Amino acid sequence: GQQVMQIPQYQHVQEGEDFTTYCNSSTTLSNIQWYKQRPGGHPVFLIQLVKSGEVKKQKRLTFQFGEAKKNSSLHITATQTTDVGTYFCAGGGFKTIFGAGTRLFVKA
Amino acid sequence: EADIYQTPRYLVIGTGKKITLECSQTMGHDKMYWYQQDPGMELHLIHYSYGVNSTEKGDLSSESTVSRIRTEHFPLTLESARPSHTSQYLCASSFDRDYGYTFGSGTRLTVV
């Protein structure tokens, strides 16, 4: 069945360093969604990418959707302590499948 | 401003008790979902609904049941709570299958 793999599982960075999480699907996706969950909170929808090769930016966050629509990445430039949390990708297809998430720790 | 509401926020209950976790949304979304999540871990889909009178089991085997009598309401019931049910339960809804999900704040359940 459809699987969505997300790496790395954990990432520790110094404040000001960049961070990237990657999402890979075993099948072609109709779209990719990204969510952020703060510690103790619930997932919050960040963005959805639909087109092959699409790139979108939200301030320091850059989201990419691969040409084959099987992979995606989220890149954060110059991390801040407010970026702490777990970032989930979710692949849309017959059913939306969530990745296991990447936990980001930022040291001030 | 929350458009999807879950109650209670926290619940501590004894083994063997029957409980219902409430979830309501005001967005008119047809699609609703229940996820189970241990702290800092992945989301496990336990039930979903694509509309009134439509319910399906998710990927994670669960001893819970759901109902969807009204579009806005999607309660989850545990007939007999066990310590293994201790977890956070998140309700979500979406406009359509390929649209972003809006999550509720969750119910943190502890079964003692």
mmCIF file with all atom_site columns, C-alpha atoms in Angstrom:
data_model
loop_
_atom_site.group_PDB
_atom_site.id
_atom_site.type_symbol
_atom_site.label_atom_id
_atom_site.label_alt_id
_atom_site.label_comp_id
_atom_site.label_asym_id
_atom_site.label_entity_id
_atom_site.label_seq_id
_atom_site.pdbx_PDB_ins_code
_atom_site.Cartn_x
_atom_site.Cartn_y
_atom_site.Cartn_z
_atom_site.occupancy
_atom_site.B_iso_or_equiv
_atom_site.pdbx_formal_charge
_atom_site.auth_seq_id
_atom_site.auth_comp_id
_atom_site.auth_asym_id
_atom_site.auth_atom_id
_atom_site.pdbx_PDB_model_num
ATOM 1   C CA . GLY A 1 1   ? 0.000   0.000  0.000   1.00 0.00 ? 1   GLY A CA 1
ATOM 2   C CA . GLN A 1 2   ? 0.892   3.666  -0.146  1.00 0.00 ? 2   GLN A CA 1
ATOM 3   C CA . GLN A 1 3   ? 3.614   4.712  2.304   1.00 0.00 ? 3   GLN A CA 1
ATOM 4   C CA . VAL A 1 4   ? 5.046   8.101  3.202   1.00 0.00 ? 4   VAL A CA 1
ATOM 5   C CA . MET A 1 5   ? 8.510   8.093  4.756   1.00 0.00 ? 5   MET A CA 1
ATOM 6   C CA . GLN A 1 6   ? 9.897   11.136 6.501   1.00 0.00 ? 6   GLN A CA 1
ATOM 7   C CA . ILE A 1 7   ? 13.508  11.785 7.480   1.00 0.00 ? 7   ILE A CA 1
ATOM 8   C CA . PRO A 1 8   ? 15.226  12.557 9.717   1.00 0.00 ? 8   PRO A CA 1
ATOM 9   C CA . GLN A 1 9   ? 13.277  11.425 12.759  1.00 0.00 ? 9   GLN A CA 1
ATOM 10  C CA . TYR A 1 10  ? 15.006  14.013 14.960  1.00 0.00 ? 10  TYR A CA 1
ATOM 11  C CA . GLN A 1 11  ? 17.158  17.080 14.304  1.00 0.00 ? 11  GLN A CA 1
ATOM 12  C CA . HIS A 1 12  ? 19.035  19.172 16.844  1.00 0.00 ? 12  HIS A CA 1
ATOM 13  C CA . VAL A 1 13  ? 20.246  22.561 15.585  1.00 0.00 ? 13  VAL A CA 1
ATOM 14  C CA . GLN A 1 14  ? 21.821  25.666 17.022  1.00 0.00 ? 14  GLN A CA 1
ATOM 15  C CA . GLU A 1 15  ? 19.655  28.748 16.690  1.00 0.00 ? 15  GLU A CA 1
ATOM 16  C CA . GLY A 1 16  ? 20.489  30.417 13.383  1.00 0.00 ? 16  GLY A CA 1
ATOM 17  C CA . GLU A 1 17  ? 21.337  27.178 11.587  1.00 0.00 ? 17  GLU A CA 1
ATOM 18  C CA . ASP A 1 18  ? 19.258  25.896 8.692   1.00 0.00 ? 18  ASP A CA 1
ATOM 19  C CA . PHE A 1 19  ? 17.014  22.820 8.873   1.00 0.00 ? 19  PHE A CA 1
ATOM 20  C CA . THR A 1 20  ? 15.551  20.515 6.241   1.00 0.00 ? 20  THR A CA 1
ATOM 21  C CA . THR A 1 21  ? 13.112  17.613 6.499   1.00 0.00 ? 21  THR A CA 1
ATOM 22  C CA . TYR A 1 22  ? 12.386  15.259 3.622   1.00 0.00 ? 22  TYR A CA 1
ATOM 23  C CA . CYS A 1 23  ? 9.292   13.315 2.678   1.00 0.00 ? 23  CYS A CA 1
ATOM 24  C CA . ASN A 1 24  ? 9.257   10.377 0.239   1.00 0.00 ? 24  ASN A CA 1
ATOM 25  C CA . SER A 1 25  ? 6.309   8.417  -1.092  1.00 0.00 ? 25  SER A CA 1
ATOM 26  C CA . SER A 1 26  ? 6.220   4.970  -2.631  1.00 0.00 ? 26  SER A CA 1
ATOM 27  C CA . THR A 1 27  ? 3.572   6.177  -5.096  1.00 0.00 ? 27  THR A CA 1
ATOM 28  C CA . THR A 1 28  ? 2.793   9.341  -7.041  1.00 0.00 ? 28  THR A CA 1
ATOM 29  C CA . LEU A 1 29  ? 0.897   11.827 -4.922  1.00 0.00 ? 29  LEU A CA 1
ATOM 30  C CA . SER A 1 30  ? -1.931  14.132 -5.955  1.00 0.00 ? 30  SER A CA 1
ATOM 31  C CA . ASN A 1 31  ? -0.654  16.701 -3.453  1.00 0.00 ? 31  ASN A CA 1
ATOM 32  C CA . ILE A 1 32  ? 1.577   17.103 -0.421  1.00 0.00 ? 32  ILE A CA 1
ATOM 33  C CA . GLN A 1 33  ? 0.610   18.902 2.765   1.00 0.00 ? 33  GLN A CA 1
ATOM 34  C CA . TRP A 1 34  ? 2.807   20.110 5.604   1.00 0.00 ? 34  TRP A CA 1
ATOM 35  C CA . TYR A 1 35  ? 1.842   20.562 9.239   1.00 0.00 ? 35  TYR A CA 1
ATOM 36  C CA . LYS A 1 36  ? 3.562   21.863 12.356  1.00 0.00 ? 36  LYS A CA 1
ATOM 37  C CA . GLN A 1 37  ? 2.822   20.578 15.845  1.00 0.00 ? 37  GLN A CA 1
ATOM 38  C CA . ARG A 1 38  ? 4.214   22.520 18.782  1.00 0.00 ? 38  ARG A CA 1
ATOM 39  C CA . PRO A 1 39  ? 5.092   20.522 21.920  1.00 0.00 ? 39  PRO A CA 1
ATOM 40  C CA . GLY A 1 40  ? 1.864   19.756 23.759  1.00 0.00 ? 40  GLY A CA 1
ATOM 41  C CA . GLY A 1 41  ? -0.231  21.096 20.887  1.00 0.00 ? 41  GLY A CA 1
ATOM 42  C CA . HIS A 1 42  ? -2.068  19.817 17.864  1.00 0.00 ? 42  HIS A CA 1
ATOM 43  C CA . PRO A 1 43  ? -0.993  19.742 14.197  1.00 0.00 ? 43  PRO A CA 1
ATOM 44  C CA . VAL A 1 44  ? -1.573  22.996 12.342  1.00 0.00 ? 44  VAL A CA 1
ATOM 45  C CA . PHE A 1 45  ? -1.843  23.063 8.557   1.00 0.00 ? 45  PHE A CA 1
ATOM 46  C CA . LEU A 1 46  ? 0.968   25.063 6.950   1.00 0.00 ? 46  LEU A CA 1
ATOM 47  C CA . ILE A 1 47  ? 0.657   24.615 3.201   1.00 0.00 ? 47  ILE A CA 1
ATOM 48  C CA . GLN A 1 48  ? -0.376  22.358 0.338   1.00 0.00 ? 48  GLN A CA 1
ATOM 49  C CA . LEU A 1 49  ? 1.584   21.781 -2.877  1.00 0.00 ? 49  LEU A CA 1
ATOM 50  C CA . VAL A 1 50  ? -0.166  20.376 -5.926  1.00 0.00 ? 50  VAL A CA 1
ATOM 51  C CA . LYS A 1 51  ? 1.930   20.933 -9.042  1.00 0.00 ? 51  LYS A CA 1
ATOM 52  C CA . SER A 1 52  ? 4.993   18.994 -10.133 1.00 0.00 ? 52  SER A CA 1
ATOM 53  C CA . GLY A 1 53  ? 8.167   20.931 -9.220  1.00 0.00 ? 53  GLY A CA 1
ATOM 54  C CA . GLU A 1 54  ? 6.205   23.501 -7.233  1.00 0.00 ? 54  GLU A CA 1
ATOM 55  C CA . VAL A 1 55  ? 8.079   25.726 -4.783  1.00 0.00 ? 55  VAL A CA 1
ATOM 56  C CA . LYS A 1 56  ? 6.358   27.902 -2.198  1.00 0.00 ? 56  LYS A CA 1
ATOM 57  C CA . LYS A 1 57  ? 7.745   30.170 0.480   1.00 0.00 ? 57  LYS A CA 1
ATOM 58  C CA . GLN A 1 58  ? 6.382   31.359 3.798   1.00 0.00 ? 58  GLN A CA 1
ATOM 59  C CA . LYS A 1 59  ? 8.875   33.810 5.329   1.00 0.00 ? 59  LYS A CA 1
ATOM 60  C CA . ARG A 1 60  ? 11.833  31.595 6.362   1.00 0.00 ? 60  ARG A CA 1
ATOM 61  C CA . LEU A 1 61  ? 10.109  28.355 5.264   1.00 0.00 ? 61  LEU A CA 1
ATOM 62  C CA . THR A 1 62  ? 10.553  26.956 1.742   1.00 0.00 ? 62  THR A CA 1
ATOM 63  C CA . PHE A 1 63  ? 8.465   24.025 0.536   1.00 0.00 ? 63  PHE A CA 1
ATOM 64  C CA . GLN A 1 64  ? 9.236   21.975 -2.557  1.00 0.00 ? 64  GLN A CA 1
ATOM 65  C CA . PHE A 1 65  ? 7.336   19.275 -4.424  1.00 0.00 ? 65  PHE A CA 1
ATOM 66  C CA . GLY A 1 66  ? 9.400   16.955 -6.585  1.00 0.00 ? 66  GLY A CA 1
ATOM 67  C CA . GLU A 1 67  ? 9.090   16.711 -10.347 1.00 0.00 ? 67  GLU A CA 1
ATOM 68  C CA . ALA A 1 68  ? 7.773   13.148 -10.099 1.00 0.00 ? 68  ALA A CA 1
ATOM 69  C CA . LYS A 1 69  ? 5.374   14.151 -7.292  1.00 0.00 ? 69  LYS A CA 1
ATOM 70  C CA . LYS A 1 70  ? 6.836   11.454 -5.065  1.00 0.00 ? 70  LYS A CA 1
ATOM 71  C CA . ASN A 1 71  ? 8.947   13.566 -2.741  1.00 0.00 ? 71  ASN A CA 1
ATOM 72  C CA . SER A 1 72  ? 8.908   16.870 -0.954  1.00 0.00 ? 72  SER A CA 1
ATOM 73  C CA . SER A 1 73  ? 11.030  18.938 1.382   1.00 0.00 ? 73  SER A CA 1
ATOM 74  C CA . LEU A 1 74  ? 10.617  21.672 3.963   1.00 0.00 ? 74  LEU A CA 1
ATOM 75  C CA . HIS A 1 75  ? 13.584  23.948 4.529   1.00 0.00 ? 75  HIS A CA 1
ATOM 76  C CA . ILE A 1 76  ? 13.818  26.480 7.351   1.00 0.00 ? 76  ILE A CA 1
ATOM 77  C CA . THR A 1 77  ? 16.432  29.202 7.012   1.00 0.00 ? 77  THR A CA 1
ATOM 78  C CA . ALA A 1 78  ? 18.082  30.561 10.157  1.00 0.00 ? 78  ALA A CA 1
ATOM 79  C CA . THR A 1 79  ? 16.041  28.629 12.710  1.00 0.00 ? 79  THR A CA 1
ATOM 80  C CA . GLN A 1 80  ? 14.591  30.344 15.749  1.00 0.00 ? 80  GLN A CA 1
ATOM 81  C CA . THR A 1 81  ? 13.457  28.880 19.069  1.00 0.00 ? 81  THR A CA 1
ATOM 82  C CA . THR A 1 82  ? 9.869   29.420 17.926  1.00 0.00 ? 82  THR A CA 1
ATOM 83  C CA . ASP A 1 83  ? 10.449  26.819 15.187  1.00 0.00 ? 83  ASP A CA 1
ATOM 84  C CA . VAL A 1 84  ? 10.631  24.038 17.784  1.00 0.00 ? 84  VAL A CA 1
ATOM 85  C CA . GLY A 1 85  ? 8.106   21.272 17.194  1.00 0.00 ? 85  GLY A CA 1
ATOM 86  C CA . THR A 1 86  ? 7.307   18.318 14.986  1.00 0.00 ? 86  THR A CA 1
ATOM 87  C CA . TYR A 1 87  ? 6.853   18.818 11.255  1.00 0.00 ? 87  TYR A CA 1
ATOM 88  C CA . PHE A 1 88  ? 4.613   16.330 9.464   1.00 0.00 ? 88  PHE A CA 1
ATOM 89  C CA . CYS A 1 89  ? 4.159   15.822 5.762   1.00 0.00 ? 89  CYS A CA 1
ATOM 90  C CA . ALA A 1 90  ? 0.965   14.229 4.468   1.00 0.00 ? 90  ALA A CA 1
ATOM 91  C CA . GLY A 1 91  ? 0.664   12.728 1.017   1.00 0.00 ? 91  GLY A CA 1
ATOM 92  C CA . GLY A 1 92  ? -2.654  13.045 -0.771  1.00 0.00 ? 92  GLY A CA 1
ATOM 93  C CA . GLY A 1 93  ? -3.914  10.300 -2.986  1.00 0.00 ? 93  GLY A CA 1
ATOM 94  C CA . PHE A 1 94  ? -6.731  7.809  -2.596  1.00 0.00 ? 94  PHE A CA 1
ATOM 95  C CA . LYS A 1 95  ? -6.213  8.448  1.106   1.00 0.00 ? 95  LYS A CA 1
ATOM 96  C CA . THR A 1 96  ? -4.126  11.081 2.860   1.00 0.00 ? 96  THR A CA 1
ATOM 97  C CA . ILE A 1 97  ? -1.176  9.390  4.542   1.00 0.00 ? 97  ILE A CA 1
ATOM 98  C CA . PHE A 1 98  ? 0.839   11.180 7.234   1.00 0.00 ? 98  PHE A CA 1
ATOM 99  C CA . GLY A 1 99  ? 4.573   10.730 7.614   1.00 0.00 ? 99  GLY A CA 1
ATOM 100 C CA . ALA A 1 100 ? 5.971   9.908  11.046  1.00 0.00 ? 100 ALA A CA 1
ATOM 101 C CA . GLY A 1 101 ? 7.193   13.485 11.518  1.00 0.00 ? 101 GLY A CA 1
ATOM 102 C CA . THR A 1 102 ? 10.541  15.169 12.165  1.00 0.00 ? 102 THR A CA 1
ATOM 103 C CA . ARG A 1 103 ? 11.091  16.583 15.638  1.00 0.00 ? 103 ARG A CA 1
ATOM 104 C CA . LEU A 1 104 ? 13.097  19.799 15.560  1.00 0.00 ? 104 LEU A CA 1
ATOM 105 C CA . PHE A 1 105 ? 15.008  20.927 18.625  1.00 0.00 ? 105 PHE A CA 1
ATOM 106 C CA . VAL A 1 106 ? 16.567  24.407 18.572  1.00 0.00 ? 106 VAL A CA 1
ATOM 107 C CA . LYS A 1 107 ? 19.233  25.365 21.082  1.00 0.00 ? 107 LYS A CA 1
ATOM 108 C CA . ALA A 1 108 ? 19.482  29.068 21.873  1.00 0.00 ? 108 ALA A CA 1
ATOM 109 C CA . GLU B 2 1   ? -10.169 30.891 16.657  1.00 0.00 ? 1   GLU B CA 1
ATOM 110 C CA . ALA B 2 2   ? -11.016 27.192 16.804  1.00 0.00 ? 2   ALA B CA 1
ATOM 111 C CA . ASP B 2 3   ? -13.584 25.894 14.335  1.00 0.00 ? 3   ASP B CA 1
ATOM 112 C CA . ILE B 2 4   ? -13.316 22.338 15.579  1.00 0.00 ? 4   ILE B CA 1
ATOM 113 C CA . TYR B 2 5   ? -13.953 21.587 19.209  1.00 0.00 ? 5   TYR B CA 1
ATOM 114 C CA . GLN B 2 6   ? -13.038 18.593 21.301  1.00 0.00 ? 6   GLN B CA 1
ATOM 115 C CA . THR B 2 7   ? -14.238 17.833 24.808  1.00 0.00 ? 7   THR B CA 1
ATOM 116 C CA . PRO B 2 8   ? -13.082 17.001 27.342  1.00 0.00 ? 8   PRO B CA 1
ATOM 117 C CA . ARG B 2 9   ? -9.564  18.371 27.011  1.00 0.00 ? 9   ARG B CA 1
ATOM 118 C CA . TYR B 2 10  ? -8.254  16.025 29.721  1.00 0.00 ? 10  TYR B CA 1
ATOM 119 C CA . LEU B 2 11  ? -9.845  12.872 31.132  1.00 0.00 ? 11  LEU B CA 1
ATOM 120 C CA . VAL B 2 12  ? -8.696  10.432 33.795  1.00 0.00 ? 12  VAL B CA 1
ATOM 121 C CA . ILE B 2 13  ? -10.903 7.397  34.070  1.00 0.00 ? 13  ILE B CA 1
ATOM 122 C CA . GLY B 2 14  ? -10.907 3.953  35.660  1.00 0.00 ? 14  GLY B CA 1
ATOM 123 C CA . THR B 2 15  ? -10.485 0.689  33.795  1.00 0.00 ? 15  THR B CA 1
ATOM 124 C CA . GLY B 2 16  ? -13.719 -0.751 32.446  1.00 0.00 ? 16  GLY B CA 1
ATOM 125 C CA . LYS B 2 17  ? -15.572 2.549  32.183  1.00 0.00 ? 17  LYS B CA 1
ATOM 126 C CA . LYS B 2 18  ? -17.428 3.590  29.043  1.00 0.00 ? 18  LYS B CA 1
ATOM 127 C CA . ILE B 2 19  ? -16.407 6.974  27.656  1.00 0.00 ? 19  ILE B CA 1
ATOM 128 C CA . THR B 2 20  ? -17.351 9.192  24.746  1.00 0.00 ? 20  THR B CA 1
ATOM 129 C CA . LEU B 2 21  ? -15.001 11.799 23.319  1.00 0.00 ? 21  LEU B CA 1
ATOM 130 C CA . GLU B 2 22  ? -16.831 14.642 21.645  1.00 0.00 ? 22  GLU B CA 1
ATOM 131 C CA . CYS B 2 23  ? -15.858 16.387 18.429  1.00 0.00 ? 23  CYS B CA 1
ATOM 132 C CA . SER B 2 24  ? -17.800 19.120 16.690  1.00 0.00 ? 24  SER B CA 1
ATOM 133 C CA . GLN B 2 25  ? -16.953 21.425 13.795  1.00 0.00 ? 25  GLN B CA 1
ATOM 134 C CA . THR B 2 26  ? -18.673 24.522 12.487  1.00 0.00 ? 26  THR B CA 1
ATOM 135 C CA . MET B 2 27  ? -17.117 24.611 9.024   1.00 0.00 ? 27  MET B CA 1
ATOM 136 C CA . GLY B 2 28  ? -19.615 22.345 7.291   1.00 0.00 ? 28  GLY B CA 1
ATOM 137 C CA . HIS B 2 29  ? -16.867 19.896 6.369   1.00 0.00 ? 29  HIS B CA 1
ATOM 138 C CA . ASP B 2 30  ? -18.024 16.509 5.111   1.00 0.00 ? 30  ASP B CA 1
ATOM 139 C CA . LYS B 2 31  ? -14.770 14.709 5.921   1.00 0.00 ? 31  LYS B CA 1
ATOM 140 C CA . MET B 2 32  ? -13.921 14.004 9.565   1.00 0.00 ? 32  MET B CA 1
ATOM 141 C CA . TYR B 2 33  ? -11.188 11.909 11.154  1.00 0.00 ? 33  TYR B CA 1
ATOM 142 C CA . TRP B 2 34  ? -10.007 10.513 14.489  1.00 0.00 ? 34  TRP B CA 1
ATOM 143 C CA . TYR B 2 35  ? -6.304  10.045 15.146  1.00 0.00 ? 35  TYR B CA 1
ATOM 144 C CA . GLN B 2 36  ? -4.487  8.529  18.106  1.00 0.00 ? 36  GLN B CA 1
ATOM 145 C CA . GLN B 2 37  ? -1.120  10.031 18.982  1.00 0.00 ? 37  GLN B CA 1
ATOM 146 C CA . ASP B 2 38  ? 1.328   9.288  21.788  1.00 0.00 ? 38  ASP B CA 1
ATOM 147 C CA . PRO B 2 39  ? 3.404   12.344 22.823  1.00 0.00 ? 39  PRO B CA 1
ATOM 148 C CA . GLY B 2 40  ? 5.834   13.362 20.101  1.00 0.00 ? 40  GLY B CA 1
ATOM 149 C CA . MET B 2 41  ? 5.001   10.367 17.988  1.00 0.00 ? 41  MET B CA 1
ATOM 150 C CA . GLU B 2 42  ? 3.266   9.721  14.671  1.00 0.00 ? 42  GLU B CA 1
ATOM 151 C CA . LEU B 2 43  ? -0.429  10.052 13.991  1.00 0.00 ? 43  LEU B CA 1
ATOM 152 C CA . HIS B 2 44  ? -2.452  6.840  13.699  1.00 0.00 ? 44  HIS B CA 1
ATOM 153 C CA . LEU B 2 45  ? -5.776  7.007  11.866  1.00 0.00 ? 45  LEU B CA 1
ATOM 154 C CA . ILE B 2 46  ? -8.409  5.059  13.799  1.00 0.00 ? 46  ILE B CA 1
ATOM 155 C CA . HIS B 2 47  ? -11.693 6.146  12.193  1.00 0.00 ? 47  HIS B CA 1
ATOM 156 C CA . TYR B 2 48  ? -12.902 8.413  9.415   1.00 0.00 ? 48  TYR B CA 1
ATOM 157 C CA . SER B 2 49  ? -16.141 9.579  7.855   1.00 0.00 ? 49  SER B CA 1
ATOM 158 C CA . TYR B 2 50  ? -16.857 11.039 4.439   1.00 0.00 ? 50  TYR B CA 1
ATOM 159 C CA . GLY B 2 51  ? -20.333 12.236 5.369   1.00 0.00 ? 51  GLY B CA 1
ATOM 160 C CA . VAL B 2 52  ? -23.483 11.595 7.356   1.00 0.00 ? 52  VAL B CA 1
ATOM 161 C CA . ASN B 2 53  ? -24.096 7.906  8.052   1.00 0.00 ? 53  ASN B CA 1
ATOM 162 C CA . SER B 2 54  ? -20.686 7.024  6.607   1.00 0.00 ? 54  SER B CA 1
ATOM 163 C CA . THR B 2 55  ? -17.961 5.666  8.904   1.00 0.00 ? 55  THR B CA 1
ATOM 164 C CA . GLU B 2 56  ? -14.885 3.565  8.218   1.00 0.00 ? 56  GLU B CA 1
ATOM 165 C CA . LYS B 2 57  ? -12.117 2.035  10.316  1.00 0.00 ? 57  LYS B CA 1
ATOM 166 C CA . GLY B 2 58  ? -8.647  3.424  9.835   1.00 0.00 ? 58  GLY B CA 1
ATOM 167 C CA . ASP B 2 59  ? -5.238  1.829  9.684   1.00 0.00 ? 59  ASP B CA 1
ATOM 168 C CA . LEU B 2 60  ? -4.808  1.300  13.421  1.00 0.00 ? 60  LEU B CA 1
ATOM 169 C CA . SER B 2 61  ? -6.867  -1.428 15.012  1.00 0.00 ? 61  SER B CA 1
ATOM 170 C CA . SER B 2 62  ? -9.038  0.183  17.626  1.00 0.00 ? 62  SER B CA 1
ATOM 171 C CA . GLU B 2 63  ? -11.608 -0.997 20.137  1.00 0.00 ? 63  GLU B CA 1
ATOM 172 C CA . SER B 2 64  ? -13.505 2.251  19.742  1.00 0.00 ? 64  SER B CA 1
ATOM 173 C CA . THR B 2 65  ? -16.579 3.044  17.668  1.00 0.00 ? 65  THR B CA 1
ATOM 174 C CA . VAL B 2 66  ? -17.803 6.232  16.003  1.00 0.00 ? 66  VAL B CA 1
ATOM 175 C CA . SER B 2 67  ? -21.051 7.618  14.663  1.00 0.00 ? 67  SER B CA 1
ATOM 176 C CA . ARG B 2 68  ? -21.926 10.391 12.207  1.00 0.00 ? 68  ARG B CA 1
ATOM 177 C CA . ILE B 2 69  ? -25.569 11.303 12.550  1.00 0.00 ? 69  ILE B CA 1
ATOM 178 C CA . ARG B 2 70  ? -25.010 14.999 11.894  1.00 0.00 ? 70  ARG B CA 1
ATOM 179 C CA . THR B 2 71  ? -22.436 16.655 9.644   1.00 0.00 ? 71  THR B CA 1
ATOM 180 C CA . GLU B 2 72  ? -20.960 18.700 12.464  1.00 0.00 ? 72  GLU B CA 1
ATOM 181 C CA . HIS B 2 73  ? -20.683 15.964 15.096  1.00 0.00 ? 73  HIS B CA 1
ATOM 182 C CA . PHE B 2 74  ? -18.342 12.945 15.137  1.00 0.00 ? 74  PHE B CA 1
ATOM 183 C CA . PRO B 2 75  ? -18.125 11.371 18.611  1.00 0.00 ? 75  PRO B CA 1
ATOM 184 C CA . LEU B 2 76  ? -15.800 8.494  19.484  1.00 0.00 ? 76  LEU B CA 1
ATOM 185 C CA . THR B 2 77  ? -16.829 5.898  22.090  1.00 0.00 ? 77  THR B CA 1
ATOM 186 C CA . LEU B 2 78  ? -14.786 3.417  24.081  1.00 0.00 ? 78  LEU B CA 1
ATOM 187 C CA . GLU B 2 79  ? -17.093 0.766  25.544  1.00 0.00 ? 79  GLU B CA 1
ATOM 188 C CA . SER B 2 80  ? -14.600 -0.453 28.143  1.00 0.00 ? 80  SER B CA 1
ATOM 189 C CA . ALA B 2 81  ? -11.507 1.658  28.763  1.00 0.00 ? 81  ALA B CA 1
ATOM 190 C CA . ARG B 2 82  ? -8.156  -0.046 29.391  1.00 0.00 ? 82  ARG B CA 1
ATOM 191 C CA . PRO B 2 83  ? -4.739  1.358  30.371  1.00 0.00 ? 83  PRO B CA 1
ATOM 192 C CA . SER B 2 84  ? -3.543  0.608  26.816  1.00 0.00 ? 84  SER B CA 1
ATOM 193 C CA . HIS B 2 85  ? -6.016  3.275  25.621  1.00 0.00 ? 85  HIS B CA 1
ATOM 194 C CA . THR B 2 86  ? -4.021  5.975  27.407  1.00 0.00 ? 86  THR B CA 1
ATOM 195 C CA . SER B 2 87  ? -3.064  8.428  24.667  1.00 0.00 ? 87  SER B CA 1
ATOM 196 C CA . GLN B 2 88  ? -4.024  11.687 22.978  1.00 0.00 ? 88  GLN B CA 1
ATOM 197 C CA . TYR B 2 89  ? -7.012  11.554 20.633  1.00 0.00 ? 89  TYR B CA 1
ATOM 198 C CA . LEU B 2 90  ? -7.149  14.161 17.878  1.00 0.00 ? 90  LEU B CA 1
ATOM 199 C CA . CYS B 2 91  ? -10.202 14.939 15.784  1.00 0.00 ? 91  CYS B CA 1
ATOM 200 C CA . ALA B 2 92  ? -9.805  16.608 12.383  1.00 0.00 ? 92  ALA B CA 1
ATOM 201 C CA . SER B 2 93  ? -11.965 17.706 9.489   1.00 0.00 ? 93  SER B CA 1
ATOM 202 C CA . SER B 2 94  ? -11.415 18.747 5.901   1.00 0.00 ? 94  SER B CA 1
ATOM 203 C CA . PHE B 2 95  ? -13.420 20.300 3.084   1.00 0.00 ? 95  PHE B CA 1
ATOM 204 C CA . ASP B 2 96  ? -12.528 17.431 0.808   1.00 0.00 ? 96  ASP B CA 1
ATOM 205 C CA . ARG B 2 97  ? -10.181 14.467 0.715   1.00 0.00 ? 97  ARG B CA 1
ATOM 206 C CA . ASP B 2 98  ? -7.327  16.424 -0.889  1.00 0.00 ? 98  ASP B CA 1
ATOM 207 C CA . TYR B 2 99  ? -7.619  19.545 1.249   1.00 0.00 ? 99  TYR B CA 1
ATOM 208 C CA . GLY B 2 100 ? -5.717  20.493 4.381   1.00 0.00 ? 100 GLY B CA 1
ATOM 209 C CA . TYR B 2 101 ? -6.986  19.189 7.682   1.00 0.00 ? 101 TYR B CA 1
ATOM 210 C CA . THR B 2 102 ? -8.084  21.333 10.615  1.00 0.00 ? 102 THR B CA 1
ATOM 211 C CA . PHE B 2 103 ? -7.308  19.615 13.893  1.00 0.00 ? 103 PHE B CA 1
ATOM 212 C CA . GLY B 2 104 ? -8.988  20.047 17.245  1.00 0.00 ? 104 GLY B CA 1
ATOM 213 C CA . SER B 2 105 ? -6.967  20.638 20.406  1.00 0.00 ? 105 SER B CA 1
ATOM 214 C CA . GLY B 2 106 ? -7.224  16.976 21.343  1.00 0.00 ? 106 GLY B CA 1
ATOM 215 C CA . THR B 2 107 ? -8.347  14.930 24.340  1.00 0.00 ? 107 THR B CA 1
ATOM 216 C CA . ARG B 2 108 ? -5.619  13.565 26.577  1.00 0.00 ? 108 ARG B CA 1
ATOM 217 C CA . LEU B 2 109 ? -6.991  10.323 27.999  1.00 0.00 ? 109 LEU B CA 1
ATOM 218 C CA . THR B 2 110 ? -5.469  8.492  30.954  1.00 0.00 ? 110 THR B CA 1
ATOM 219 C CA . VAL B 2 111 ? -6.931  5.154  31.992  1.00 0.00 ? 111 VAL B CA 1
ATOM 220 C CA . VAL B 2 112 ? -5.910  4.018  35.458  1.00 0.00 ? 112 VAL B CA 1
#
